[in-house]
Coordinates of C-alpha atoms and ligand atoms in Angstrom, one line a residue:
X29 CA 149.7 110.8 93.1
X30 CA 148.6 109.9 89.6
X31 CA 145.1 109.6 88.0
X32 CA 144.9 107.8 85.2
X33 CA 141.6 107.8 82.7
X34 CA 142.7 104.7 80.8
X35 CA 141.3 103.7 77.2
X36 CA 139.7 100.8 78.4
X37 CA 138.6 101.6 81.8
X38 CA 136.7 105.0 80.8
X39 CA 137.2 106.1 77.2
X40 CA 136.0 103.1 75.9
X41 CA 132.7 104.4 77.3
X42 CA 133.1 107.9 75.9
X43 CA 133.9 110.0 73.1
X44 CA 137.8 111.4 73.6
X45 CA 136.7 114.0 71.7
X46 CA 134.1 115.0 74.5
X47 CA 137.1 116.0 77.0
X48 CA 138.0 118.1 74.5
X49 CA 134.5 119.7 74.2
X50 CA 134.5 120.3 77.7
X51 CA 138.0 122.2 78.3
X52 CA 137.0 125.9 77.6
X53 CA 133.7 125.0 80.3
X54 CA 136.7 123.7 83.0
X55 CA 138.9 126.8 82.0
X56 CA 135.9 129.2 82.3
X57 CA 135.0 127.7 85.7
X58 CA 138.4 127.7 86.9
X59 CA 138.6 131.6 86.2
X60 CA 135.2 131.5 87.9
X61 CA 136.6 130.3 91.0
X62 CA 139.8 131.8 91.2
X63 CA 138.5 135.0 90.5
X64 CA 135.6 134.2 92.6
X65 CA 132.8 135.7 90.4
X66 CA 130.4 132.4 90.6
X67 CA 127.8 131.7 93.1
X68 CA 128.8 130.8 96.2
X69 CA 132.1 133.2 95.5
X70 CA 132.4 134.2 99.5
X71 CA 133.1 130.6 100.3
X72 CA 136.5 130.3 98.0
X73 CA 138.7 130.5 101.3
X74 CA 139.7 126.9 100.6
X75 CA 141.2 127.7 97.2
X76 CA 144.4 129.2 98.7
X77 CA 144.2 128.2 102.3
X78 CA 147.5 125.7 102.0
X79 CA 149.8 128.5 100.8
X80 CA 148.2 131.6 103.3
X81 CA 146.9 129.7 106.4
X82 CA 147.6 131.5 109.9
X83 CA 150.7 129.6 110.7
X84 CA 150.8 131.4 114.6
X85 CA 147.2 129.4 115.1
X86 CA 148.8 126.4 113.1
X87 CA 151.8 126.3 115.7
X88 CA 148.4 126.7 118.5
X89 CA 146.8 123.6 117.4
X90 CA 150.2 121.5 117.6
X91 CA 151.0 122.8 121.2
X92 CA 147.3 122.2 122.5
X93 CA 147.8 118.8 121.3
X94 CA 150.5 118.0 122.6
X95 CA 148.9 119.6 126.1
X96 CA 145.8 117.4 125.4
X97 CA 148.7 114.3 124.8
X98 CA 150.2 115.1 128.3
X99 CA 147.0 115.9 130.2
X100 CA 144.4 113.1 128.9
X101 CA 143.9 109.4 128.2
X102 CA 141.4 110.2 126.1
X103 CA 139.9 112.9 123.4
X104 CA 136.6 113.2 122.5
X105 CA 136.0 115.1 119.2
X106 CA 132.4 116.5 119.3
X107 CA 130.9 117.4 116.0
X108 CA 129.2 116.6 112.5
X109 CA 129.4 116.7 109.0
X110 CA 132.1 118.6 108.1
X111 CA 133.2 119.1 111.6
X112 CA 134.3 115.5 111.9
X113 CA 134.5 113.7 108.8
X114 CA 137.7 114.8 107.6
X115 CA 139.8 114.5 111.3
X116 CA 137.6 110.7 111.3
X117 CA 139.3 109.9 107.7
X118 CA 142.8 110.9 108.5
X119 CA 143.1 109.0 111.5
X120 CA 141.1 105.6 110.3
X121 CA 143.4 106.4 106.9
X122 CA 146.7 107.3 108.6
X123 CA 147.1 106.1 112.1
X124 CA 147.0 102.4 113.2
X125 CA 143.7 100.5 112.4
X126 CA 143.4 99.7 116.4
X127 CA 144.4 103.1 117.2
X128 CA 142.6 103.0 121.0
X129 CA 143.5 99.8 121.7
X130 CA 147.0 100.9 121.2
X131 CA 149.2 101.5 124.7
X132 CA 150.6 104.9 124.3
X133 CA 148.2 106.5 122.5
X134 CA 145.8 109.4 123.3
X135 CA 142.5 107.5 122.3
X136 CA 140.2 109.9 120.1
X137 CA 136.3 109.3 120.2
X138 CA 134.1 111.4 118.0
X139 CA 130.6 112.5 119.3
X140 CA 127.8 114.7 118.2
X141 CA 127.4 113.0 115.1
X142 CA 123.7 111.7 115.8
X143 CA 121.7 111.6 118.3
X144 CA 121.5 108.5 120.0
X145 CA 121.5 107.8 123.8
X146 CA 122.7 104.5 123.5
X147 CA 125.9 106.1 122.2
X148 CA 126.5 108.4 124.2
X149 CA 125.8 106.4 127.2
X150 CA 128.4 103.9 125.9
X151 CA 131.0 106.3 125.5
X152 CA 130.6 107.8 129.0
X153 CA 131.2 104.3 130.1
X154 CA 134.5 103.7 127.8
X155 CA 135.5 106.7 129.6
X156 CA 135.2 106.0 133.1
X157 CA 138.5 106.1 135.0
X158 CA 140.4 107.7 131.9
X159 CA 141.4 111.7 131.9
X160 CA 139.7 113.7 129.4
X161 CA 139.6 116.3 127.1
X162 CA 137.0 118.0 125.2
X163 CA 136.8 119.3 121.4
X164 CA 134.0 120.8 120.4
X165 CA 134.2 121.9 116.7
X166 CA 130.4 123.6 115.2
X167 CA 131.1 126.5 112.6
X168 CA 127.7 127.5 113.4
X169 CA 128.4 127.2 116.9
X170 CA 124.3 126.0 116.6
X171 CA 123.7 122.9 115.3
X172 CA 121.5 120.5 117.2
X173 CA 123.7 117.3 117.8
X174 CA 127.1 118.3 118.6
X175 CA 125.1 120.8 121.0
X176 CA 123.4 118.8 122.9
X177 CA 126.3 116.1 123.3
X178 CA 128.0 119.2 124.2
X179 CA 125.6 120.0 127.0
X180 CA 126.6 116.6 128.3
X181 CA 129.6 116.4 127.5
X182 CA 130.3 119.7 129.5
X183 CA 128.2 118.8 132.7
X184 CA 130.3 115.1 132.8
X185 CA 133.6 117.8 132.7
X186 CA 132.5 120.1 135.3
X187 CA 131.1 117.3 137.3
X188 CA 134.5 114.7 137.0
X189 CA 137.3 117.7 137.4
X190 CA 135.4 121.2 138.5
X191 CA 134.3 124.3 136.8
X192 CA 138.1 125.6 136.8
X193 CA 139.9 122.1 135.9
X194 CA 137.1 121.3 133.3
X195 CA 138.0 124.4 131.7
X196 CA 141.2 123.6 131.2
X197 CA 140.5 120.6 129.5
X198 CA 137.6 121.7 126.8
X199 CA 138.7 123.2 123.6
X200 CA 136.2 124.8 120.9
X201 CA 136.9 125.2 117.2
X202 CA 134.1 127.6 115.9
X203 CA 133.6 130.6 113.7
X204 CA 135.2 133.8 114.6
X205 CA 132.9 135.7 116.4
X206 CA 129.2 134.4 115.4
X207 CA 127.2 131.9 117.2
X208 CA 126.9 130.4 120.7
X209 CA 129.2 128.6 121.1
X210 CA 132.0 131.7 120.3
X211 CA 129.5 133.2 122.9
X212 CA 130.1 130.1 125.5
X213 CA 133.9 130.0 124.8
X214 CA 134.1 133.6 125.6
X215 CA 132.2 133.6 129.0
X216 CA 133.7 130.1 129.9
X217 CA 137.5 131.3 129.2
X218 CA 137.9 127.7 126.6
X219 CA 140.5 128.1 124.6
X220 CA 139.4 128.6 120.8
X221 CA 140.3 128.0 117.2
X222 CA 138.6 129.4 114.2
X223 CA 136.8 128.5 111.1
X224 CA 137.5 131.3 109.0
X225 CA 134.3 132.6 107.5
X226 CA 135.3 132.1 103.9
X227 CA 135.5 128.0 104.3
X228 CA 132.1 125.6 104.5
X229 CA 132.2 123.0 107.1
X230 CA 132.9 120.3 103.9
X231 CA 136.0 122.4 103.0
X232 CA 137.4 122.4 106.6
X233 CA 139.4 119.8 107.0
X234 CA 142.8 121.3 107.0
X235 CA 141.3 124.1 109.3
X236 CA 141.9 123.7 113.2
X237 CA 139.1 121.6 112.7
X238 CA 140.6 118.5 110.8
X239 CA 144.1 119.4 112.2
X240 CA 143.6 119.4 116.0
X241 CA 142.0 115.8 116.3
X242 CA 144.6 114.7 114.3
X243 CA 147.7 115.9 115.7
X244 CA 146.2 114.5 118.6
X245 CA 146.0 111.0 117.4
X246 CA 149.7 111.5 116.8
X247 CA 149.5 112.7 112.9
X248 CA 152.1 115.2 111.4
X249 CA 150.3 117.8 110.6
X250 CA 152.8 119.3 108.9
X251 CA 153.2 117.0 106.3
X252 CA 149.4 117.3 105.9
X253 CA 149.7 120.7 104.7
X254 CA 152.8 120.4 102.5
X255 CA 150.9 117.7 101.0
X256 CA 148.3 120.6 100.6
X257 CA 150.6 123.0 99.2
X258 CA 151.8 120.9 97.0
X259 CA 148.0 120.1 95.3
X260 CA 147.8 123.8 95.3
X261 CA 150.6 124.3 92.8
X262 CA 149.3 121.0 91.0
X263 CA 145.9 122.1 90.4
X264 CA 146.1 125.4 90.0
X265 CA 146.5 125.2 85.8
X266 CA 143.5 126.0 84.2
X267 CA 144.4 123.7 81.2
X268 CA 142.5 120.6 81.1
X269 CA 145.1 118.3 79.2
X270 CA 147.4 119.1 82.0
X271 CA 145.3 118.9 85.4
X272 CA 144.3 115.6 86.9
X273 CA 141.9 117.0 89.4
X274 CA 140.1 119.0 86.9
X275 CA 140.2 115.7 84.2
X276 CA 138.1 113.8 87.3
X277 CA 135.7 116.7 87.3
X278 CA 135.2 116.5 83.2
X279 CA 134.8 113.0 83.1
X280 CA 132.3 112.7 86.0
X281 CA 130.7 115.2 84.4
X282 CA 130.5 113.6 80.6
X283 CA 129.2 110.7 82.6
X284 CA 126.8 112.6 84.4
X285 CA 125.3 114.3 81.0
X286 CA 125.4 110.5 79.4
X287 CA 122.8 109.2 82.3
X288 CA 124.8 107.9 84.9
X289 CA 123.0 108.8 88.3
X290 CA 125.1 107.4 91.0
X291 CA 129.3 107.5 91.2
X292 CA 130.5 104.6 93.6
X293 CA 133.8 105.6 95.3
X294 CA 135.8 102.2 96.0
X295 CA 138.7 101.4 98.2
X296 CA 140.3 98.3 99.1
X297 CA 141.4 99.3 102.1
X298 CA 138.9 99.2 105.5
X299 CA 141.2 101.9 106.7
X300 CA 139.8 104.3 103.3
X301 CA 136.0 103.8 104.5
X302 CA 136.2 107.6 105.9
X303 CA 137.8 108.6 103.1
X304 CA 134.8 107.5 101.5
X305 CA 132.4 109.0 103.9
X306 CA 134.0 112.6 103.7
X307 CA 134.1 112.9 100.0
X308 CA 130.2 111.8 99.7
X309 CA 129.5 114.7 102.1
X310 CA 131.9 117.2 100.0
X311 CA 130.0 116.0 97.0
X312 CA 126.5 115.2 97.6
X313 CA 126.3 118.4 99.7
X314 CA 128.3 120.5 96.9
X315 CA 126.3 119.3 94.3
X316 CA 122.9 117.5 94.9
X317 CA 120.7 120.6 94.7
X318 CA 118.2 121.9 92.1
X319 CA 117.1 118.6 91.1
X320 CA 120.9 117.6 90.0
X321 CA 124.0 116.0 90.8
X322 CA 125.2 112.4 90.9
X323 CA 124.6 110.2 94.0
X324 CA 127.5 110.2 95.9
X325 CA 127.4 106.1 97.1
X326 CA 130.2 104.0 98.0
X327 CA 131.5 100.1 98.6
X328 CA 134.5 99.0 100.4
X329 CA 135.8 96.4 98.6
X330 CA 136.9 93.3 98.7
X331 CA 134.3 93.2 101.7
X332 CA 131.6 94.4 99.8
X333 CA 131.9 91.8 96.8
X334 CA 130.2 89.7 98.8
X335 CA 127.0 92.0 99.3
X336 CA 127.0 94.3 96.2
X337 CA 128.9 92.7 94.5
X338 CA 125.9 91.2 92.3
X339 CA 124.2 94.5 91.6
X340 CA 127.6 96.3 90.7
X341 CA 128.1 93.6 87.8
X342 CA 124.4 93.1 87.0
X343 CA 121.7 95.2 88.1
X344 CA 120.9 98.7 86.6
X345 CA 123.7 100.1 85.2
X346 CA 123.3 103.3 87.0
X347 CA 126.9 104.3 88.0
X348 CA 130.6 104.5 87.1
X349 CA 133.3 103.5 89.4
X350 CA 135.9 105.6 90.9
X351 CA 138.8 103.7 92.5
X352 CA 140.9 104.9 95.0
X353 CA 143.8 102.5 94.9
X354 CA 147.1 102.7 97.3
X355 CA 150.2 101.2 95.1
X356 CA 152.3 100.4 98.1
X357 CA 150.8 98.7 101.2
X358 CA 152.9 100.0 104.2
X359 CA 152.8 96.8 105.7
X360 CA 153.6 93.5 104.1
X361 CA 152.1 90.6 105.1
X362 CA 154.0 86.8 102.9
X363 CA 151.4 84.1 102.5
X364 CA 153.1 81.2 104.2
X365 CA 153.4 77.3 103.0
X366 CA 150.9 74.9 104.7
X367 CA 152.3 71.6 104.1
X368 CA 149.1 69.8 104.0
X369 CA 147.3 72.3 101.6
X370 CA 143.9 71.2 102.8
X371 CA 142.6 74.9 102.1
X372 CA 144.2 74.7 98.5
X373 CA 145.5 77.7 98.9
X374 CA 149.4 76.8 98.4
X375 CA 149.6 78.2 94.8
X376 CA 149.5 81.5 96.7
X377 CA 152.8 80.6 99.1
X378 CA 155.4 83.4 98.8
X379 CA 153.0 86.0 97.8
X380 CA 152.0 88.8 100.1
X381 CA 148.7 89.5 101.0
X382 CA 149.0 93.3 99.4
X383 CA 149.4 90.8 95.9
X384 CA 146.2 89.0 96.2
X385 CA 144.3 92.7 97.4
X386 CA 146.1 94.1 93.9
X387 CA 144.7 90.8 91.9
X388 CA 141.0 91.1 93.5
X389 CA 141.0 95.1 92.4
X390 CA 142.4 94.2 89.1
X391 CA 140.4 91.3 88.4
X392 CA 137.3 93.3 90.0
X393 CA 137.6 96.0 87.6
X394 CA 138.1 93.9 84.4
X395 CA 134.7 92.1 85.7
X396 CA 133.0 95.5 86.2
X397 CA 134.1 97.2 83.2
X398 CA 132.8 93.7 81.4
X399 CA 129.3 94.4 83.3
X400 CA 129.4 97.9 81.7
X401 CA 130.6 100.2 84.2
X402 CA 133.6 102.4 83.3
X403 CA 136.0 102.6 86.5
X404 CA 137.9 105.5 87.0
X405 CA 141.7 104.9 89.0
X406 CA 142.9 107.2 91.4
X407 CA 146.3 106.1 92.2
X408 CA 148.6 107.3 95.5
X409 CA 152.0 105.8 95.8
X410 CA 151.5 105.4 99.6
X411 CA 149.3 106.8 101.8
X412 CA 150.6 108.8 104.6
X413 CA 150.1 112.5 106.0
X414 CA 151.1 114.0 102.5
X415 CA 149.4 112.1 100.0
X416 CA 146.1 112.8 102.6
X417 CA 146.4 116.7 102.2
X418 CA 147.3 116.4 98.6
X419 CA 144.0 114.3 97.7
X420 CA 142.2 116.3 100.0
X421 CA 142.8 119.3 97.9
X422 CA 142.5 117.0 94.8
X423 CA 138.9 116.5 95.5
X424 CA 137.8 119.6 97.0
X425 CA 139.3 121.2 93.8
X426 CA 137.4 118.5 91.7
X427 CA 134.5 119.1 93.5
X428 CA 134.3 123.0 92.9
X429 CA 134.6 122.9 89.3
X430 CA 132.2 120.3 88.6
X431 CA 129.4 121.9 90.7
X432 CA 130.4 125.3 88.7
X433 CA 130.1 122.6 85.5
X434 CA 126.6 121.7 86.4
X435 CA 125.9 125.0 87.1
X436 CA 124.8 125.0 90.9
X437 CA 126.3 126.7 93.5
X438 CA 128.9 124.2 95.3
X439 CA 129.3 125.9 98.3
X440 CA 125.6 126.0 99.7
X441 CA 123.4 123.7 101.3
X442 CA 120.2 125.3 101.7
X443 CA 118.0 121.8 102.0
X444 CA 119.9 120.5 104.9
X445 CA 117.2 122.8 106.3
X446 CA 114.1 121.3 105.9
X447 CA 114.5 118.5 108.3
X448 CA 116.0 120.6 111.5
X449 CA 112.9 123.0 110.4
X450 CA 111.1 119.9 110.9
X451 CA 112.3 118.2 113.9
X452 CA 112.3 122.0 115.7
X453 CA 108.7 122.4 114.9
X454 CA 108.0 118.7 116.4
X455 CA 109.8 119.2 119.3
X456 CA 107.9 122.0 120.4
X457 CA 111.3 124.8 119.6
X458 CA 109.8 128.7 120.3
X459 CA 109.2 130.2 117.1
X460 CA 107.8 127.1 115.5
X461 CA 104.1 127.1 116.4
X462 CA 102.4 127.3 113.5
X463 CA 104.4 124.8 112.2
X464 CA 104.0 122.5 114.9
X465 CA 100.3 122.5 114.6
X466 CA 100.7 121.7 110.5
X467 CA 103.0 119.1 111.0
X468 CA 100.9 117.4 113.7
X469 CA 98.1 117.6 111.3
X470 CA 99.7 116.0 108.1
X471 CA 100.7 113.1 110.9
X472 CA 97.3 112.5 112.2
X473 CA 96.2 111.7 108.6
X474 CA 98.8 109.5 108.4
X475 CA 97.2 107.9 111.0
Ligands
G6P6 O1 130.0 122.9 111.9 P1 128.5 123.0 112.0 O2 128.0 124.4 111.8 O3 128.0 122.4 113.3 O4 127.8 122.2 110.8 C1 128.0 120.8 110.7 C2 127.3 120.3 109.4 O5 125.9 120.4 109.5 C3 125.2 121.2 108.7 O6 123.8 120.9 108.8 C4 125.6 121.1 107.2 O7 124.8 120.4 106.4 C5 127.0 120.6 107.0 O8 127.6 121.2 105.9 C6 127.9 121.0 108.2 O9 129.2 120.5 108.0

C-alpha cells in the first residue's frame, strides 16, 4: 500500500514547510494515544488489537461460520453503524460483486440498519424457502433498529424452525456482560461473541463483529488480520516523515485549518462504495463534534461524473479529494475490435477496460486539481483480504490522530443522542413524559 502526497496533486496547494510545522503536534498525539492519556483514552483497545486479539474466540468465529455455511442458505447480519459497515465493505470490496446470486454461496443480508417495513417485509420474502441463520451484533445490546428487527427477526426463527432449532441458528455479537441483549443471549442459550469494552462500534470491524459475517461470505479472515498486523508495525512510528497514515492525518488537517469544510473520499470501483460508507462513519462520528471537523462526503466515480461531476470542478471550492485507487484490477476485461466502428470507439481495441478506468481517474484528477481541488492518492497494489485489514488500520490510525489534532475527543459520540432522545419522547417511551409534552408543543406551532 502506498500513499503518495504528490507536488502537484496536494503541495501545490500548501506550504511543504507546514508538514513540518505539524510533526511535533502528530508525535505528541501519537504519545497521546499510545500512552492513552487523551480524552477518550478507555476506547484505545483498537490500537493493539491486531497483535493481542483472543485468538481461541478468533478460531470461534471461523468454526461458527463454517456451521452457519453448512446449516443455512442464507445469513442475515442484523445491526448498524458500526455493527455493519465494516463486515458490508469487506464483502461488497472483497467477494464477487453478485455475491447472492452466486450458486454455492451462503447469501449474507444485512438488517437493522433503518427502520423501514418495506425492507424488512422484502427480505422476509427473499427468504422464504431458504434456511437461515441469525447474527445479531449491538455493542449496546440497546439500540433501537437492530432491536426491533431483532424482535422480528427472532419470532420468524422460532416460528419457521422452533424454540430449540431457532436457537441453534441465532448468534449474538455484543458487549461482555452489559446490555440486553447479553441478557437475552444468556437466558436464550445463543451462542455469543464479544465487543471488548475498550473498542467503539466504528473501531470494530476486525472484532467478531466485522469477522463473523465475513468469513461467512467466504473471506479469509486470516489474511484480514495479518493485513492488520502488518499496519500495526507500519504505523506505529511516531515520526511524521516516515508514517503514511499519520501524513493523511497532517495534511487533512492543514487543509482543514486553510478552510476546506468537506473531504470527498473517491473510488473508481462500485465494489469500494462501502469502503466509502464505513470511513465517513469512522470519521464524521470521530470527529464532527464541538462545532468541528470536516464533512466526511463521498462520490463513486466514474458514475458520479455524470451527477457531481459539475460541482466537483466548478461550484464552491469547499473540499479536497482523497482517492482511493486499486493499481491492479483482479479481473481483466480486453476491449474488442468492432469492424464497423459505428460507436467510434475502435481507437480503444486491445486495451482493457481497467486502462480506460486508470485514464478517467487520471484525467479526472488533472481536471479537478485544474478546478482547484487538491486530490490526495491512496494507492493499494490489489485489493484482497490483506490490503482490507491493512487500510482498515490505516484509517482508524489516521483517524485517531487527527481528532487528537483538532483537539476533540475521537472516540465519543455524544450527539448521536439527541435524535433517539427525540424519537423516544415521540413515541410515547416510559421515562420521557415531560419531554413528550414539549416536543408535541414546539410541533403544534409548527402547525
Ligand atoms: O452496536 P450498537 O451499540 O448497536 O451501536 C450501533 C451504532 O449506533 C450508535 O447510535 C452510534 O452512533 C454508533 O457509533 C454505533 O456504531
Amino acid at each position: 500500500m502506498t500513499v503518495s502526497f504528490d507536488s502537484t496533486n496536494v503541495l501545490s496547494f500548501m506550504n511543504s514547510s507546514e508538514l513540518d510545522n505539524i510533526s511535533e503536534f502528530v508525535k505528541q498525539a501519537h504519545h497521546q494515544i499510545h500512552q492513552q492519556t487523551g480524552p477518550g483514552s478507555d476506547y484505545l483497545g483498537w490500537v493493539d488489537w491486531p497483535i493481542n486479539y483472543d485468538k481461541e474466540e478468533f478460531d470461534r468465529v471461523k468454526l461458527a461460520a463454517t456451521r452457519i455455511q453448512q446449516q443455512s442458505d442464507a445469513l442475515v447480519v442484523i445491526g448498524i453503524g458500526g455493527s455493519y459497515l465494516g463486515s458490508k465493505a469487506a464483502i461488497e470490496a472483497l467477494s464477487h460483486t453478485f455475491h447472492n446470486q452466486i450458486k454455492g454461496n451462503t447469501e449474507v443480508y444485512f438488517a437493522g440498519h433503518n427502520i423501514s417495513s418495506t425492507y424488512i417485509e422484502h427480505l422476509l420474502q427473499v427468504l422464504e424457502g431458504k434456511d437461515v441463520s441469525i447474527n445479531v451484533i449491538s455493542k449496546s445490546g440497546t439500540t433501537t433498529e437492530p432491536a426491533l428487527a431483532f424482535r422480528i427477526f427472532r419470532n420468524f426463527m422460532e416460528k419457521k424452525y422452533g424454540k430449540e432449532e431457532a436457537r441453534n441458528r441465532i448468534y449474538v455479537t455484543t458487549d461482555q456482560s452489559k446490555g440486553a441483549l447479553r441478557k437475552l443471549a444468556g437466558e436464550e442459550g445463543y451462542e455469543t461473541f464479544v465487543i471488548p469494552n475498550d473498542i467503539g462500534g466504528r473501531y470494530s470491524v476486525l472484532t467478531p463483529v466485522g469477522l463473523l459475517p465475513m468469513a461467512v461470505a467466504g473471506l479469509n479472515v486470516d489474511q484480514v488480520m495479518d493485513g492488520a498486523t502488518a499496519a500495526y508495525h507500519k504505523y506505529n512510528d511516531p515520526n511524521l516523515a516516515t508514517n503514511a497514515s499519520y501524513q493523511y492525518a497532517a495534511v487533512r488537517n492543514i487543509f482543514y485549518n486553510k478552510g476546506k469544510s468537506v473531504e470527498l473520499f473517491v473510488s473508481y470501483e462500485p465494489g469500494l462504495h462501502f469502503v466509502a460508507e464505513w470511513w465517513k462513519q469512522l470519521f464524521g462520528e470521530s470527529e464532527g463534534k464541538d462545532e468541528k471537523g470536516l464533512f466526511p462526503a463521498s462520490v463513486n466515480f466514474s458514475t458520479d461524473l455524470h451527477s457531481m461531476g459539475q460541482y466537483v470542478q466548478e461550484g464552491r471550492r469547499l473540499f479536497f479529494e482523497t482517492v482511493l485507487q486499486i493499481k491492479h484490477s483482479s479481473i481483466e476485461r480486453i476491449i474488442q475490435e468492432d469492424p464497423d466502428n459505428i460507436d467510434g470507439l475502435n481507437f480503444l481495441t486491445g486495451k482493457t477496460m481497467d486502462d480506460v478506468n486508470k485514464k478517467a481517474a487520471l484525467g479526472t484528477t488533472l481536471a479537478h486539481i485544474d478546478g482547484g481541488v487538491p486530490n490526495l492518492l491512496i494507492e493499494l497494489d490489489e485489493l484482497n483480504e490483506f490490503t482490507f485489514g491493512e487500510l482498515v488500520y490505516f484509517f482508524e490510525k489516521a483517524c485517531a490522530i487527527s481528532g487528537t489534532l483538532l483537539g476533540v475527543n475521537p472516540f465519543d459520540q455524544p450527539g448521536v443522542e439527541a435524535y433517539k432522545k427525540n424519537m423516544f419522547a415521540l413515541l410515547g417511551k416510559d421515562g420521557f413524559e415531560k419531554e413528550k409534552e414539549e416536543l408535541e408543543n414546539r410541533l403544534s406551532t409548527l402547525g
